[in-house]
CSV table of N, CA and C in Angstrom, one decimal:
chain,number,residue,atom,x,y,z
E,115,UNK,N,-14.4,-3.9,14.1
E,115,UNK,CA,-13.1,-3.4,14.4
E,115,UNK,C,-12.7,-3.7,15.8
E,116,UNK,N,-11.4,-3.7,16.0
E,116,UNK,CA,-10.8,-4.0,17.3
E,116,UNK,C,-9.3,-3.7,17.3
E,117,UNK,N,-8.7,-3.9,18.4
E,117,UNK,CA,-7.3,-3.5,18.6
E,117,UNK,C,-6.5,-4.4,17.7
E,118,UNK,N,-5.6,-3.8,17.0
E,118,UNK,CA,-4.6,-4.5,16.2
E,118,UNK,C,-3.3,-3.7,16.2
E,119,UNK,N,-2.3,-4.3,16.7
E,119,UNK,CA,-1.0,-3.6,16.7
E,119,UNK,C,-0.1,-4.1,15.6
E,120,UNK,N,0.3,-3.3,14.7
E,120,UNK,CA,1.2,-3.7,13.6
E,120,UNK,C,2.1,-2.5,13.3
E,121,UNK,N,3.2,-2.8,12.7
E,121,UNK,CA,4.1,-1.7,12.3
E,121,UNK,C,4.0,-1.5,10.8
E,122,UNK,N,4.4,-0.4,10.3
E,122,UNK,CA,4.4,-0.2,8.8
E,122,UNK,C,5.2,-1.3,8.1
E,123,UNK,N,6.3,-1.8,8.6
E,123,UNK,CA,7.1,-2.9,8.0
E,123,UNK,C,6.3,-4.2,7.9
E,124,UNK,N,5.5,-4.5,9.0
E,124,UNK,CA,4.7,-5.7,8.9
E,124,UNK,C,3.6,-5.5,7.9
E,125,UNK,N,3.0,-4.4,7.7
E,125,UNK,CA,2.0,-4.1,6.7
E,125,UNK,C,2.6,-4.2,5.3
E,126,UNK,N,3.8,-3.7,5.1
E,126,UNK,CA,4.5,-3.8,3.8
E,126,UNK,C,4.8,-5.2,3.5
E,127,UNK,N,5.2,-6.0,4.5
E,127,UNK,CA,5.5,-7.4,4.3
E,127,UNK,C,4.2,-8.2,3.9
E,128,UNK,N,3.1,-7.8,4.5
E,128,UNK,CA,1.8,-8.5,4.1
E,128,UNK,C,1.5,-8.2,2.7
E,129,UNK,N,1.6,-6.9,2.3
E,129,UNK,CA,1.3,-6.5,0.9
E,129,UNK,C,2.2,-7.3,-0.1
E,130,UNK,N,3.4,-7.3,0.2
E,130,UNK,CA,4.4,-8.0,-0.7
E,130,UNK,C,4.0,-9.5,-0.8
E,131,UNK,N,3.6,-10.1,0.3
E,131,UNK,CA,3.3,-11.6,0.2
E,131,UNK,C,2.0,-11.8,-0.6
E,132,UNK,N,1.1,-10.8,-0.6
E,132,UNK,CA,-0.1,-11.0,-1.4
E,132,UNK,C,0.2,-10.9,-2.9
E,133,UNK,N,1.3,-10.2,-3.2
E,133,UNK,CA,1.7,-10.1,-4.6
E,133,UNK,C,2.4,-11.3,-5.1
E,134,UNK,N,3.3,-11.9,-4.3
E,134,UNK,CA,4.1,-13.0,-4.7
E,134,UNK,C,3.7,-14.4,-4.2
E,135,UNK,N,2.9,-14.4,-3.2
E,135,UNK,CA,2.5,-15.7,-2.6
E,135,UNK,C,3.5,-16.2,-1.7
E,136,UNK,N,4.5,-15.4,-1.4
E,136,UNK,CA,5.6,-15.8,-0.5
E,136,UNK,C,5.8,-14.8,0.6
E,137,UNK,N,6.1,-15.3,1.8
E,137,UNK,CA,6.3,-14.4,2.9
E,137,UNK,C,7.8,-14.2,3.0
E,138,UNK,N,8.3,-13.0,2.8
E,138,UNK,CA,9.8,-12.7,2.8
E,138,UNK,C,10.2,-12.1,4.1
E,139,UNK,N,11.3,-12.6,4.6
E,139,UNK,CA,11.9,-12.0,5.9
E,139,UNK,C,12.6,-10.7,5.5
E,140,UNK,N,12.2,-9.6,6.2
E,140,UNK,CA,12.8,-8.3,5.9
E,140,UNK,C,14.4,-8.4,6.1
E,141,UNK,N,15.1,-7.6,5.3
E,141,UNK,CA,16.5,-7.5,5.5
E,141,UNK,C,16.9,-6.1,5.3
E,142,UNK,N,18.0,-5.8,6.0
E,142,UNK,CA,18.5,-4.4,6.0
E,142,UNK,C,19.5,-4.1,4.8
E,143,UNK,N,20.2,-5.1,4.4
E,143,UNK,CA,21.3,-5.0,3.4
E,143,UNK,C,21.0,-5.9,2.2
E,144,UNK,N,21.2,-5.4,1.1
E,144,UNK,CA,21.0,-6.2,-0.2
E,144,UNK,C,21.9,-7.5,-0.2
E,145,UNK,N,23.0,-7.4,0.5
E,145,UNK,CA,23.9,-8.6,0.5
E,145,UNK,C,23.4,-9.7,1.5
E,146,UNK,N,22.4,-9.4,2.3
E,146,UNK,CA,21.9,-10.4,3.2
E,146,UNK,C,21.1,-11.4,2.4
E,147,UNK,N,21.0,-12.6,2.9
E,147,UNK,CA,20.2,-13.7,2.2
E,147,UNK,C,18.8,-13.3,2.2
E,148,UNK,N,18.1,-13.6,1.2
E,148,UNK,CA,16.7,-13.3,1.0
E,148,UNK,C,15.9,-14.6,1.4
E,149,UNK,N,15.4,-14.7,2.6
E,149,UNK,CA,14.7,-15.9,3.1
E,149,UNK,C,13.2,-15.7,2.9
E,150,UNK,N,12.6,-16.7,2.3
E,150,UNK,CA,11.2,-16.7,2.1
E,150,UNK,C,10.5,-18.0,2.3
E,151,UNK,N,9.2,-18.0,2.5
E,151,UNK,CA,8.4,-19.2,2.7
E,151,UNK,C,7.1,-19.0,2.0
E,152,UNK,N,6.6,-20.1,1.5
E,152,UNK,CA,5.3,-20.1,0.8
E,152,UNK,C,4.2,-19.7,1.7
E,153,UNK,N,3.3,-18.9,1.2
E,153,UNK,CA,2.1,-18.4,2.0
E,153,UNK,C,1.1,-19.6,2.0
E,154,UNK,N,0.6,-19.9,3.2
E,154,UNK,CA,-0.3,-21.1,3.3
E,154,UNK,C,-1.7,-20.8,3.1
E,155,UNK,N,-2.0,-20.3,1.9
E,155,UNK,CA,-3.4,-20.1,1.4
E,155,UNK,C,-3.5,-20.7,0.0
E,156,UNK,N,-4.8,-20.9,-0.4
E,156,UNK,CA,-5.0,-21.5,-1.7
E,156,UNK,C,-4.7,-20.5,-2.8
E,157,UNK,N,-4.4,-21.0,-4.0
E,157,UNK,CA,-4.2,-20.1,-5.1
E,157,UNK,C,-5.5,-19.3,-5.4
E,158,UNK,N,-6.6,-19.9,-5.2
E,158,UNK,CA,-7.9,-19.2,-5.4
E,158,UNK,C,-8.1,-18.0,-4.5
E,159,UNK,N,-7.7,-18.2,-3.2
E,159,UNK,CA,-7.8,-17.2,-2.2
E,159,UNK,C,-6.8,-16.0,-2.5
E,160,UNK,N,-5.6,-16.4,-2.9
E,160,UNK,CA,-4.6,-15.4,-3.3
E,160,UNK,C,-5.1,-14.6,-4.5
E,161,UNK,N,-5.6,-15.3,-5.5
E,161,UNK,CA,-6.1,-14.6,-6.7
E,161,UNK,C,-7.2,-13.6,-6.3
E,162,UNK,N,-8.1,-14.1,-5.5
E,162,UNK,CA,-9.3,-13.2,-5.0
E,162,UNK,C,-8.7,-12.0,-4.3
E,163,UNK,N,-7.8,-12.1,-3.4
E,163,UNK,CA,-7.2,-11.0,-2.7
E,163,UNK,C,-6.5,-10.0,-3.7
E,164,UNK,N,-5.8,-10.6,-4.7
E,164,UNK,CA,-5.1,-9.7,-5.6
E,164,UNK,C,-6.2,-8.9,-6.5
E,165,UNK,N,-7.2,-9.6,-6.9
E,165,UNK,CA,-8.3,-9.0,-7.7
E,165,UNK,C,-9.0,-7.9,-6.8
E,166,UNK,N,-9.2,-8.2,-5.6
E,166,UNK,CA,-9.8,-7.2,-4.7
E,166,UNK,C,-9.0,-6.0,-4.5
E,167,UNK,N,-7.7,-6.2,-4.4
E,167,UNK,CA,-6.8,-5.0,-4.2
E,167,UNK,C,-6.7,-4.2,-5.5
E,168,UNK,N,-6.8,-4.9,-6.6
E,168,UNK,CA,-6.8,-4.2,-7.9
E,168,UNK,C,-8.1,-3.3,-8.0
E,169,UNK,N,-9.2,-3.9,-7.6
E,169,UNK,CA,-10.5,-3.2,-7.6
E,169,UNK,C,-10.5,-2.0,-6.7
E,170,UNK,N,-9.8,-2.0,-5.6
E,170,UNK,CA,-9.7,-0.9,-4.7
E,170,UNK,C,-9.1,0.3,-5.5
E,171,UNK,N,-8.2,0.1,-6.4
E,171,UNK,CA,-7.5,1.1,-7.2
E,171,UNK,C,-8.4,1.5,-8.3
E,172,UNK,N,-9.1,0.6,-9.0
E,172,UNK,CA,-9.8,0.9,-10.2
E,172,UNK,C,-11.2,1.5,-9.8
E,173,UNK,N,-11.9,1.0,-8.8
E,173,UNK,CA,-13.2,1.5,-8.5
E,173,UNK,C,-13.5,1.7,-7.1
E,174,UNK,N,-12.6,1.5,-6.2
E,174,UNK,CA,-12.8,1.6,-4.8
E,174,UNK,C,-12.3,2.9,-4.1
E,175,UNK,N,-11.9,2.7,-2.8
E,175,UNK,CA,-11.5,3.8,-2.0
E,175,UNK,C,-10.2,4.5,-2.4
E,176,UNK,N,-9.4,3.8,-3.3
E,176,UNK,CA,-8.2,4.4,-3.8
E,176,UNK,C,-8.3,4.9,-5.3
E,177,UNK,N,-9.5,4.8,-5.8
E,177,UNK,CA,-9.7,5.2,-7.2
E,177,UNK,C,-9.7,6.7,-7.3
E,178,UNK,N,-9.0,7.2,-8.3
E,178,UNK,CA,-9.0,8.6,-8.6
E,178,UNK,C,-8.6,8.7,-10.1
E,179,UNK,N,-9.0,9.8,-10.7
E,179,UNK,CA,-8.6,10.0,-12.1
E,179,UNK,C,-7.1,10.0,-12.2
E,180,UNK,N,-6.4,10.7,-11.3
E,180,UNK,CA,-5.0,10.8,-11.4
E,180,UNK,C,-4.2,9.5,-11.2
E,181,UNK,N,-4.6,8.8,-10.2
E,181,UNK,CA,-3.9,7.5,-9.9
E,181,UNK,C,-4.1,6.5,-11.1
E,182,UNK,N,-5.2,6.4,-11.6
E,182,UNK,CA,-5.5,5.5,-12.6
E,182,UNK,C,-5.0,5.9,-14.0
E,183,UNK,N,-4.6,7.1,-14.2
E,183,UNK,CA,-4.2,7.6,-15.5
E,183,UNK,C,-2.6,7.7,-15.6
E,184,UNK,N,-1.9,7.3,-14.6
E,184,UNK,CA,-0.4,7.3,-14.7
E,184,UNK,C,0.0,6.1,-15.5
E,185,UNK,N,0.4,6.4,-16.7
E,185,UNK,CA,0.7,5.3,-17.7
E,185,UNK,C,1.9,4.4,-17.2
E,186,UNK,N,1.7,3.1,-17.5
E,186,UNK,CA,2.8,2.2,-17.3
E,186,UNK,C,2.7,1.5,-15.9
E,187,UNK,N,1.7,1.9,-15.1
E,187,UNK,CA,1.6,1.3,-13.7
E,187,UNK,C,0.5,0.3,-13.6
E,188,UNK,N,0.7,-0.8,-12.9
E,188,UNK,CA,-0.3,-1.7,-12.5
E,188,UNK,C,-0.3,-1.7,-11.0
E,189,UNK,N,-1.3,-1.2,-10.3
E,189,UNK,CA,-1.3,-0.9,-8.9
E,189,UNK,C,-2.4,-1.7,-8.2
E,190,UNK,N,-2.0,-2.3,-7.1
E,190,UNK,CA,-2.9,-3.1,-6.2
E,190,UNK,C,-2.8,-2.5,-4.8
E,191,UNK,N,-3.9,-2.3,-4.1
E,191,UNK,CA,-3.8,-1.6,-2.9
E,191,UNK,C,-4.9,-1.8,-1.9
E,192,UNK,N,-4.8,-1.3,-0.7
E,192,UNK,CA,-5.8,-1.3,0.3
E,192,UNK,C,-5.7,0.0,1.1
E,193,UNK,N,-6.8,0.7,1.3
E,193,UNK,CA,-6.8,1.9,2.1
E,193,UNK,C,-7.3,1.5,3.5
E,194,UNK,N,-7.1,2.4,4.4
E,194,UNK,CA,-7.7,2.2,5.8
E,194,UNK,C,-7.4,3.3,6.7
E,195,UNK,N,-8.0,3.3,7.8
E,195,UNK,CA,-7.7,4.3,8.9
E,195,UNK,C,-7.5,3.5,10.2
E,196,UNK,N,-6.8,4.2,11.1
E,196,UNK,CA,-6.6,3.6,12.4
E,196,UNK,C,-7.1,4.6,13.4
E,197,UNK,N,-8.2,4.1,14.1
E,197,UNK,CA,-8.8,5.0,15.1
E,197,UNK,C,-7.9,5.0,16.3
E,198,UNK,N,-7.6,6.2,16.9
E,198,UNK,CA,-6.7,6.3,18.0
E,198,UNK,C,-7.3,6.7,19.3
E,199,UNK,N,-8.6,7.0,19.3
E,199,UNK,CA,-9.3,7.3,20.5
E,199,UNK,C,-10.8,7.1,20.3
E,200,UNK,N,-11.5,7.3,21.3
E,200,UNK,CA,-13.0,7.1,21.2
E,200,UNK,C,-13.6,8.1,20.3
E,201,UNK,N,-14.7,7.7,19.7
E,201,UNK,CA,-15.4,8.6,18.7
E,201,UNK,C,-15.9,9.9,19.4
E,202,UNK,N,-16.2,9.9,20.6
E,202,UNK,CA,-16.6,11.1,21.3
E,202,UNK,C,-15.6,12.2,21.4
E,203,UNK,N,-14.3,11.8,21.3
E,203,UNK,CA,-13.2,12.8,21.4
E,203,UNK,C,-12.7,13.2,20.0
E,204,UNK,N,-13.2,12.6,19.0
E,204,UNK,CA,-12.7,12.9,17.6
E,204,UNK,C,-12.8,14.4,17.2
E,205,UNK,N,-13.9,15.0,17.7
E,205,UNK,CA,-14.1,16.4,17.4
E,205,UNK,C,-13.3,17.4,18.3
E,206,UNK,N,-12.6,16.9,19.2
E,206,UNK,CA,-11.9,17.9,20.2
E,206,UNK,C,-10.8,18.6,19.5
E,207,UNK,N,-10.0,17.9,18.7
E,207,UNK,CA,-8.8,18.5,18.0
E,207,UNK,C,-8.3,17.6,16.9
E,208,UNK,N,-7.4,18.2,16.1
E,208,UNK,CA,-6.8,17.4,15.0
E,208,UNK,C,-6.1,16.2,15.6
E,209,UNK,N,-5.5,16.3,16.7
E,209,UNK,CA,-4.7,15.2,17.4
E,209,UNK,C,-5.6,14.0,17.7
E,210,UNK,N,-6.9,14.1,17.6
E,210,UNK,CA,-7.8,13.0,17.8
E,210,UNK,C,-8.3,12.3,16.6
E,211,UNK,N,-7.9,12.8,15.4
E,211,UNK,CA,-8.3,12.3,14.2
E,211,UNK,C,-7.6,10.9,13.9
E,212,UNK,N,-8.2,10.1,13.1
E,212,UNK,CA,-7.7,8.8,12.7
E,212,UNK,C,-6.4,9.0,11.9
E,213,UNK,N,-5.5,8.0,11.9
E,213,UNK,CA,-4.4,7.9,11.0
E,213,UNK,C,-4.8,7.3,9.7
E,214,UNK,N,-4.2,7.7,8.6
E,214,UNK,CA,-4.5,7.2,7.3
E,214,UNK,C,-3.4,6.1,7.0
E,215,UNK,N,-3.9,5.0,6.4
E,215,UNK,CA,-3.1,3.9,5.9
E,215,UNK,C,-3.3,3.8,4.4
E,216,UNK,N,-2.3,3.5,3.7
E,216,UNK,CA,-2.4,3.1,2.3
E,216,UNK,C,-1.3,2.1,2.0
E,217,UNK,N,-1.6,0.9,1.6
E,217,UNK,CA,-0.6,-0.1,1.3
E,217,UNK,C,-0.9,-0.9,0.1
E,218,UNK,N,0.1,-1.5,-0.5
E,218,UNK,CA,-0.1,-2.3,-1.6
E,218,UNK,C,1.2,-2.6,-2.4
E,219,UNK,N,1.1,-2.8,-3.6
E,219,UNK,CA,2.3,-3.0,-4.5
E,219,UNK,C,2.0,-2.6,-5.9
E,220,UNK,N,3.0,-2.3,-6.6
E,220,UNK,CA,2.9,-1.9,-8.0
E,220,UNK,C,3.9,-2.5,-8.9
E,221,UNK,N,3.7,-2.5,-10.2
E,221,UNK,CA,4.6,-2.8,-11.2
E,221,UNK,C,4.7,-1.7,-12.2
E,222,UNK,N,5.9,-1.3,-12.6
E,222,UNK,CA,6.0,-0.3,-13.6
E,222,UNK,C,6.5,-0.9,-14.9
E,223,UNK,N,5.8,-0.7,-15.9
E,223,UNK,CA,6.1,-1.3,-17.3
E,223,UNK,C,6.5,-2.8,-17.2
E,224,UNK,N,5.7,-3.5,-16.4
E,224,UNK,CA,5.8,-5.0,-16.4
E,224,UNK,C,7.0,-5.4,-15.6
E,225,UNK,N,7.7,-4.5,-14.9
E,225,UNK,CA,8.9,-4.9,-14.1
E,225,UNK,C,8.6,-5.6,-12.8
E,226,UNK,N,9.6,-5.8,-12.0
E,226,UNK,CA,9.4,-6.5,-10.7
E,226,UNK,C,8.5,-5.6,-9.8
E,227,UNK,N,7.6,-6.3,-9.1
E,227,UNK,CA,6.7,-5.6,-8.2
E,227,UNK,C,7.5,-5.0,-7.0
E,228,UNK,N,7.0,-3.8,-6.6
E,228,UNK,CA,7.5,-3.1,-5.4
E,228,UNK,C,6.4,-2.9,-4.4
E,229,UNK,N,6.6,-3.2,-3.2
E,229,UNK,CA,5.5,-3.0,-2.1
E,229,UNK,C,5.7,-1.6,-1.5
E,230,UNK,N,4.6,-1.0,-1.1
E,230,UNK,CA,4.7,0.3,-0.4
E,230,UNK,C,3.7,0.3,0.8
E,231,UNK,N,4.0,1.2,1.7
E,231,UNK,CA,3.0,1.4,2.8
E,231,UNK,C,3.2,2.9,3.2
E,232,UNK,N,2.1,3.6,3.4
E,232,UNK,CA,2.1,5.0,3.8
E,232,UNK,C,1.2,5.1,5.0
E,233,UNK,N,1.7,5.7,6.1
E,233,UNK,CA,1.0,6.0,7.3
E,233,UNK,C,1.1,7.5,7.5
E,234,UNK,N,0.0,8.2,7.6
E,234,UNK,CA,0.0,9.7,7.9
E,234,UNK,C,-0.9,9.9,9.1
E,235,UNK,N,-0.3,10.5,10.1
E,235,UNK,CA,-1.0,10.6,11.4
E,235,UNK,C,-2.0,11.7,11.4
E,236,UNK,N,-3.1,11.5,12.1
E,236,UNK,CA,-4.1,12.5,12.4
E,236,UNK,C,-4.7,13.3,11.2
E,237,UNK,N,-5.1,12.6,10.2
E,237,UNK,CA,-5.7,13.3,9.1
E,237,UNK,C,-7.2,12.9,8.9
E,238,UNK,N,-7.6,11.9,9.6
E,238,UNK,CA,-9.1,11.6,9.6
E,238,UNK,C,-9.6,10.7,8.5
E,239,UNK,N,-8.9,10.6,7.4
E,239,UNK,CA,-9.4,9.7,6.3
E,239,UNK,C,-8.2,9.3,5.5
E,240,UNK,N,-8.3,8.3,4.6
E,240,UNK,CA,-7.2,7.7,3.9
E,240,UNK,C,-6.8,8.5,2.6
E,241,UNK,N,-7.6,9.5,2.2
E,241,UNK,CA,-7.3,10.2,0.9
E,241,UNK,C,-5.9,10.9,0.9
E,242,UNK,N,-5.4,11.5,2.0
E,242,UNK,CA,-4.1,12.1,2.0
E,242,UNK,C,-3.0,11.1,1.7
E,243,UNK,N,-3.2,9.9,2.2
E,243,UNK,CA,-2.2,8.8,1.9
E,243,UNK,C,-2.2,8.4,0.4
E,244,UNK,N,-3.4,8.3,-0.1
E,244,UNK,CA,-3.6,8.0,-1.6
E,244,UNK,C,-2.9,9.1,-2.4
E,245,UNK,N,-3.1,10.4,-2.0
E,245,UNK,CA,-2.5,11.5,-2.7
E,245,UNK,C,-1.0,11.4,-2.7
E,246,UNK,N,-0.5,11.0,-1.5
E,246,UNK,CA,1.0,10.9,-1.4
E,246,UNK,C,1.5,9.9,-2.3
E,247,UNK,N,0.9,8.7,-2.4
E,247,UNK,CA,1.3,7.7,-3.3
E,247,UNK,C,1.2,8.1,-4.8
E,248,UNK,N,0.2,8.8,-5.1
E,248,UNK,CA,0.1,9.4,-6.5
E,248,UNK,C,1.3,10.2,-6.8
E,249,UNK,N,1.6,11.1,-5.9
E,249,UNK,CA,2.8,12.0,-6.2
E,249,UNK,C,4.1,11.2,-6.2
E,250,UNK,N,4.2,10.2,-5.4
E,250,UNK,CA,5.4,9.3,-5.4
E,250,UNK,C,5.5,8.6,-6.7
E,251,UNK,N,4.4,8.0,-7.2
E,251,UNK,CA,4.5,7.3,-8.5
E,251,UNK,C,4.8,8.2,-9.6
E,252,UNK,N,4.3,9.4,-9.7
E,252,UNK,CA,4.7,10.3,-10.7
E,252,UNK,C,6.2,10.6,-10.7
E,253,UNK,N,6.7,10.8,-9.5
E,253,UNK,CA,8.2,11.1,-9.4
E,253,UNK,C,9.0,9.9,-9.7
E,254,UNK,N,8.5,8.7,-9.3
E,254,UNK,CA,9.2,7.4,-9.6
E,254,UNK,C,9.3,7.3,-11.1
E,255,UNK,N,8.2,7.5,-11.8
E,255,UNK,CA,8.2,7.3,-13.2
E,255,UNK,C,9.2,8.3,-13.9
E,256,UNK,N,9.2,9.5,-13.4
E,256,UNK,CA,10.2,10.5,-14.0
E,256,UNK,C,11.6,10.1,-13.7
E,257,UNK,N,11.9,9.6,-12.6
E,257,UNK,CA,13.3,9.1,-12.3
E,257,UNK,C,13.7,7.9,-13.1
E,258,UNK,N,12.8,6.9,-13.3
E,258,UNK,CA,13.1,5.7,-14.1
E,258,UNK,C,13.3,6.1,-15.5
E,259,UNK,N,12.5,7.1,-16.0
E,259,UNK,CA,12.6,7.4,-17.4
E,259,UNK,C,13.8,8.3,-17.7
E,260,UNK,N,14.4,8.9,-16.7
E,260,UNK,CA,15.6,9.7,-16.9
E,260,UNK,C,16.8,8.8,-17.2
E,261,UNK,N,16.8,7.6,-16.7
E,261,UNK,CA,17.9,6.7,-16.9
E,261,UNK,C,18.0,6.2,-18.3
Protein backbone atom coordinates (compact mmCIF):
# COMPACT_ATOMS: atom_id res chain seq x y z
CA UNK A 1 0.00 0.00 0.00
CA UNK A 2 1.02 3.56 -0.53
CA UNK A 3 -0.21 7.04 -1.21
CA UNK A 4 -2.67 7.30 -4.05
CA UNK A 5 -4.78 10.39 -4.66
CA UNK A 6 -7.92 9.82 -6.73
CA UNK A 7 -11.38 11.31 -6.88
CA UNK A 8 -14.60 9.29 -6.95
CA UNK A 9 -15.10 10.44 -10.56
CA UNK A 10 -11.69 9.02 -11.54
CA UNK A 11 -12.58 5.70 -9.88
CA UNK A 12 -15.97 5.60 -11.67
CA UNK A 13 -14.19 6.31 -14.96
CA UNK A 14 -11.77 3.44 -14.29
CA UNK A 15 -14.62 1.03 -13.53
CA UNK A 16 -16.47 2.06 -16.69
CA UNK A 17 -13.38 1.52 -18.84
CA UNK A 18 -12.96 -1.99 -17.46
CA UNK A 19 -16.50 -2.72 -18.57
CA UNK A 20 -16.26 -1.33 -22.10
CA UNK A 21 -12.54 -1.40 -22.86
CA UNK A 22 -12.76 2.32 -23.65
CA UNK A 23 -11.70 5.30 -21.57
CA UNK A 24 -14.50 7.87 -21.74
CA UNK A 25 -14.04 11.57 -21.03
CA UNK A 26 -16.55 12.63 -18.36
CA UNK A 27 -19.20 15.12 -19.44
CA UNK A 28 -21.66 17.24 -17.51
CA UNK A 29 -24.43 17.44 -20.10
CA UNK A 30 -25.95 14.72 -22.21
CA UNK A 31 -25.74 17.05 -25.21
CA UNK A 32 -21.94 17.20 -24.96
CA UNK A 33 -19.90 15.02 -27.29
CA UNK A 34 -18.97 11.64 -25.85
CA UNK A 35 -15.19 11.38 -26.38
CA UNK A 36 -13.58 7.99 -25.88
CA UNK A 37 -10.32 6.19 -26.56
CA UNK A 38 -9.42 2.52 -26.62
CA UNK A 39 -7.88 1.17 -23.44
CA UNK A 40 -4.31 0.07 -24.17
CA UNK A 41 -4.39 -3.38 -22.60
CA UNK A 42 -4.80 -6.80 -24.18
CA UNK A 43 -8.22 -8.38 -24.50
CA UNK A 44 -6.98 -11.22 -22.26
CA UNK A 45 -6.05 -8.76 -19.51
CA UNK A 46 -9.39 -6.97 -19.84
CA UNK A 47 -11.26 -10.29 -19.64
CA UNK A 48 -9.23 -11.33 -16.59
CA UNK A 49 -10.07 -8.06 -14.81
CA UNK A 50 -13.76 -8.40 -15.65
CA UNK A 51 -13.82 -11.98 -14.37
CA UNK A 52 -12.00 -10.93 -11.20
CA UNK A 53 -14.53 -8.15 -10.58
CA UNK A 54 -17.39 -10.61 -11.10
CA UNK A 55 -15.76 -13.00 -8.64
CA UNK A 56 -15.58 -10.22 -6.01
CA UNK A 57 -19.38 -10.11 -6.12
CA UNK A 58 -19.99 -13.85 -6.35
CA UNK A 59 -17.46 -15.14 -3.80
CA UNK A 60 -15.28 -12.29 -2.59
CA UNK A 61 -15.42 -9.22 -0.38
CA UNK A 62 -18.69 -7.97 -1.94
CA UNK A 63 -20.49 -11.29 -1.81
CA UNK A 64 -23.64 -11.40 0.22
CA UNK A 65 -26.85 -13.34 0.01
CA UNK A 66 -28.79 -10.17 -0.63
CA UNK A 67 -26.61 -8.65 -3.37
CA UNK A 68 -26.37 -11.93 -5.28
CA UNK A 69 -30.10 -12.63 -5.09
CA UNK A 70 -31.40 -9.41 -6.67
CA UNK A 71 -32.87 -10.83 -9.86
CA UNK A 72 -31.98 -9.34 -13.22
CA UNK A 73 -28.60 -7.86 -12.26
CA UNK A 74 -25.12 -8.73 -13.47
CA UNK A 75 -22.70 -6.95 -11.13
CA UNK A 76 -18.91 -6.50 -11.36
CA UNK A 77 -17.14 -4.71 -8.52
CA UNK A 78 -14.16 -4.03 -6.29
CA UNK A 79 -14.20 -3.18 -2.60
CA UNK A 80 -11.51 -1.32 -0.73
CA UNK A 81 -10.60 0.96 2.12
CA UNK A 82 -8.56 4.13 2.27
CA UNK A 83 -6.35 4.47 5.30
CA UNK A 84 -6.35 8.09 6.46
CA UNK A 85 -3.88 8.00 9.35
CA UNK A 86 -1.36 5.77 11.04
CA UNK A 87 -2.47 2.44 12.45
CA UNK A 88 -1.54 3.54 15.96
CA UNK A 89 -4.22 6.30 15.87
CA UNK A 90 -6.97 4.08 14.45
CA UNK A 91 -8.34 3.28 17.92
CA UNK A 92 -8.48 6.90 19.12
CA UNK A 93 -11.86 7.76 17.60
CA UNK A 94 -14.24 7.06 14.74
CA UNK A 95 -12.67 9.97 12.84
CA UNK A 96 -9.52 7.87 12.46
CA UNK A 97 -11.21 4.88 10.83
CA UNK A 98 -10.61 4.05 7.18
CA UNK A 99 -12.95 5.22 4.42
CA UNK A 100 -14.94 2.55 2.56
CA UNK A 101 -14.82 2.29 -1.25
CA UNK A 102 -17.04 0.19 -3.48
CA UNK A 103 -16.87 0.61 -7.23
CA UNK A 104 -17.88 -1.27 -10.31
CA UNK A 105 -20.57 -1.54 -12.93
CA UNK A 106 -23.81 -3.42 -13.44
CA UNK A 107 -26.30 -4.37 -16.11
CA UNK A 108 -29.97 -4.75 -15.38
CA UNK A 109 -31.85 -7.25 -17.55
CA UNK A 110 -29.09 -7.20 -20.18
CA UNK A 111 -29.31 -3.43 -20.64
CA UNK A 112 -26.51 -0.92 -21.02
CA UNK A 113 -23.90 -1.07 -18.28
CA UNK A 114 -23.87 1.63 -15.61
CA UNK A 115 -20.80 2.41 -13.50
CA UNK A 116 -20.97 3.28 -9.81
CA UNK A 117 -18.69 4.38 -7.02
CA UNK A 118 -19.49 4.75 -3.33
CA UNK A 119 -17.20 6.36 -0.77
CA UNK A 120 -18.26 6.40 2.89
CA UNK A 121 -15.98 8.17 5.32
CA UNK A 122 -14.72 6.82 8.64
CA UNK A 123 -16.47 3.44 8.78
CA UNK A 124 -13.39 1.21 9.03
CA UNK A 125 -14.36 -1.44 6.45
CA UNK A 126 -16.01 -1.72 3.05
CA UNK A 127 -19.22 -3.53 4.12
CA UNK A 128 -21.26 -0.30 4.67
CA UNK A 129 -20.54 0.72 1.06
CA UNK A 130 -21.62 -2.72 -0.19
CA UNK A 131 -24.83 -2.42 1.84
CA UNK A 132 -25.47 1.01 0.32
CA UNK A 133 -25.17 -0.41 -3.21
CA UNK A 134 -27.48 -3.30 -2.34
CA UNK A 135 -30.15 -0.82 -1.25
CA UNK A 136 -29.54 1.36 -4.31
CA UNK A 137 -29.95 -1.60 -6.70
CA UNK A 138 -33.19 -2.68 -5.04
CA UNK A 139 -34.59 0.83 -5.43
CA UNK A 140 -33.25 1.10 -8.99
CA UNK A 141 -35.04 -2.13 -9.89
CA UNK A 142 -38.30 -0.86 -8.36
CA UNK A 143 -38.08 2.40 -10.32
CA UNK A 144 -37.31 0.67 -13.63
CA UNK A 145 -40.15 -1.80 -13.17
CA UNK A 146 -42.64 1.00 -12.41
CA UNK A 147 -42.21 2.44 -15.92
